[in-house]
PDB file of C-alpha atoms in Angstrom:
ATOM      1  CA  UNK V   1      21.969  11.023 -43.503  1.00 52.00           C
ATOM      2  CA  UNK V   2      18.020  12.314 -43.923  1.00 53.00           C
ATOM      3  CA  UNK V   3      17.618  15.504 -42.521  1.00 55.00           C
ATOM      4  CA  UNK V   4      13.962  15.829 -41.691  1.00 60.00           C
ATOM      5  CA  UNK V   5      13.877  19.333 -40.670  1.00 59.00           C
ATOM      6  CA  UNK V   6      15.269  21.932 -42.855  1.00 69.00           C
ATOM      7  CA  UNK V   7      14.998  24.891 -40.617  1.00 78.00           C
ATOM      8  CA  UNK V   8      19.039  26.047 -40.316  1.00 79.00           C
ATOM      9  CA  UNK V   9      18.504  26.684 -36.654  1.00 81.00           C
ATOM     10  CA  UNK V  10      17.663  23.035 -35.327  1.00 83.00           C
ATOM     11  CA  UNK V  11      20.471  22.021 -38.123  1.00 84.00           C
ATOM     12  CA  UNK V  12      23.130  23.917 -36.073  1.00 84.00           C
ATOM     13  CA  UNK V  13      21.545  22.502 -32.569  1.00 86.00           C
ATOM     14  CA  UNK V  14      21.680  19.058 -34.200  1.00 87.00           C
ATOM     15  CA  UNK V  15      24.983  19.576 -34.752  1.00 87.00           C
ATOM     16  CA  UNK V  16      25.915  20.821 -31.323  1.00 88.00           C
ATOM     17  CA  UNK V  17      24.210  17.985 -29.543  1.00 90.00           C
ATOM     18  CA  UNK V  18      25.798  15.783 -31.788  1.00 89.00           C
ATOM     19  CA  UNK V  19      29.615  16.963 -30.475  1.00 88.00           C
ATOM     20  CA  UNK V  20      28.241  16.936 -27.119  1.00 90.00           C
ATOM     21  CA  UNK V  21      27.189  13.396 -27.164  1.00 91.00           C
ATOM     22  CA  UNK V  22      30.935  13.158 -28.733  1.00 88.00           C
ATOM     23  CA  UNK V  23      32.415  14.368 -25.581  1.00 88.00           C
ATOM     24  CA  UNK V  24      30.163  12.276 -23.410  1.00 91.00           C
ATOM     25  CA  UNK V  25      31.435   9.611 -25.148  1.00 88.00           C
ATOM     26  CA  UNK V  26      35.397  10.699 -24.339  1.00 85.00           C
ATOM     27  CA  UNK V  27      35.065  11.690 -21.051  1.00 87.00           C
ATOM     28  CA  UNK V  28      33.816   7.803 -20.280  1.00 88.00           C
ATOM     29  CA  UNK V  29      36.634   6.635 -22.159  1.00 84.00           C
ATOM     30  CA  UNK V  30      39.011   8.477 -20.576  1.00 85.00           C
ATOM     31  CA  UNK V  31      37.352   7.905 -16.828  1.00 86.00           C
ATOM     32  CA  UNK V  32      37.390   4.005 -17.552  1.00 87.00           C
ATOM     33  CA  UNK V  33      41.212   4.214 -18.686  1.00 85.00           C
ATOM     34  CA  UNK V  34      42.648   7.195 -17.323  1.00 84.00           C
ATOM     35  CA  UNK V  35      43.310   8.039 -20.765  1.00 80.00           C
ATOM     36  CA  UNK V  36      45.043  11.913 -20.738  1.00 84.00           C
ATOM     37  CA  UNK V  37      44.847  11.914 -24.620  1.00 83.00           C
ATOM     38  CA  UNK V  38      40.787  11.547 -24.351  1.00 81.00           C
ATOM     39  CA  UNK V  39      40.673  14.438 -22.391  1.00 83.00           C
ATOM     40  CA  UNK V  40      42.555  16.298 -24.975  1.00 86.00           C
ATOM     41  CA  UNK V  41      40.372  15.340 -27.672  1.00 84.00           C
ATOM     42  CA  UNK V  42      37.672  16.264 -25.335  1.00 87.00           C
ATOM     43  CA  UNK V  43      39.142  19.663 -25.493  1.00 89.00           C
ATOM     44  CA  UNK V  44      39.726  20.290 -28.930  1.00 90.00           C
ATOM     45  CA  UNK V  45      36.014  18.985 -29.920  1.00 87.00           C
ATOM     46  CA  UNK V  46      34.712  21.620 -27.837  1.00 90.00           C
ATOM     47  CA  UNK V  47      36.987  24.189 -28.981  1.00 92.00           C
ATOM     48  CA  UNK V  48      36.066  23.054 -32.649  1.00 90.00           C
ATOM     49  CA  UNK V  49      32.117  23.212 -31.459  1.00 89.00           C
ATOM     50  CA  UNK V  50      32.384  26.616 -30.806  1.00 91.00           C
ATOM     51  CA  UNK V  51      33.468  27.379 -33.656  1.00 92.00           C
ATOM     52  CA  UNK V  52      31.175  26.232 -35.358  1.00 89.00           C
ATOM     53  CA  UNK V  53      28.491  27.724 -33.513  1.00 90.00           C
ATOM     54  CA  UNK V  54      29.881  31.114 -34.093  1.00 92.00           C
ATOM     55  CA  UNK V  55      30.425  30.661 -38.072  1.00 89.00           C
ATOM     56  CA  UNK V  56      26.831  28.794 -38.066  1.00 86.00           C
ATOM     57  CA  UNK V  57      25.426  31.961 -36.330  1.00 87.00           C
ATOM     58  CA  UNK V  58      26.443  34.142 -38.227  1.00 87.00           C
ATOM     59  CA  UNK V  59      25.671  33.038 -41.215  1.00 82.00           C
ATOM     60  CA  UNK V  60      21.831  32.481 -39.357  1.00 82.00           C
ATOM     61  CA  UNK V  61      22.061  36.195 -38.632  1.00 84.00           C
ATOM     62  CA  UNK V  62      23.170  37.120 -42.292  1.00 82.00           C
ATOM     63  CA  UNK V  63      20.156  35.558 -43.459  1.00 79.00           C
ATOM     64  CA  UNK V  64      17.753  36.917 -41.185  1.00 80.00           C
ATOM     65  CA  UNK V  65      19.294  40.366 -42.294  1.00 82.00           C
ATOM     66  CA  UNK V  66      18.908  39.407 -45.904  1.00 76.00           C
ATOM     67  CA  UNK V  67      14.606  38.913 -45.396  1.00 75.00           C
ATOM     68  CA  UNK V  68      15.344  35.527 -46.416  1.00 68.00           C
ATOM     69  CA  UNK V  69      13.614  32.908 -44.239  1.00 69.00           C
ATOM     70  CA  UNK V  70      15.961  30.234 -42.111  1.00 67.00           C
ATOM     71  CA  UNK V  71      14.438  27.533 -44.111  1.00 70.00           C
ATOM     72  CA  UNK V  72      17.177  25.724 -46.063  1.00 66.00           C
ATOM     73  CA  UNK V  73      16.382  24.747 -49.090  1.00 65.00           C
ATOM     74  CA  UNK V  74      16.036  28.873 -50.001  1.00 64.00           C
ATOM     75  CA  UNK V  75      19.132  29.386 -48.768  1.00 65.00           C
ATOM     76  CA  UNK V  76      21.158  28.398 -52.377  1.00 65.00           C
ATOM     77  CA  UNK V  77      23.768  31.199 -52.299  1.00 65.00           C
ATOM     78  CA  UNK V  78      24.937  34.176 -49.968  1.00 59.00           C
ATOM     79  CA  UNK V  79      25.007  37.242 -52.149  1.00 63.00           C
ATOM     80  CA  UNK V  80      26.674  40.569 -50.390  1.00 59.00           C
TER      81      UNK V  80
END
């Protein structure tokens, strides 16, 4: 995978819209087959989702506390 942008912020919304599109892609299945189990992935991708928005944000936030900018590729280690 390229990643063309290396700004940490549009990282983590990639990320996001990538389980979302996920769970679009369950809740069909599970319409078309009346599939309980889809819905219960469904549920656990979201629950997984946020998550990882809260661990991704704060580790945006520890950054921007740091004076470092959200690029990336300056982002090599997180010193306390």
């Amino acid at each position: 995978m390229v990643v063309l942008r290396r700004q940490l912020l549009a990282m983590l919304l990639g990320l996001e819209l990538m389980a979302a599109a996920a769970n679009v892609g369950l809740v069909h299945q599970a319409c078309l087959l009346s599939d309980a189990e889809a819905l219960a992935a469904v549920a656990i991708v979201i629950a997984v989702a946020a998550a990882e928005a809260v661990v991704g944000l704060s580790l945006i936030l520890r950054v921007l506390r740091s004076g470092r900018g959200l690029g990336a590729g300056e982002l090599t280690q997180l010193r306390g």
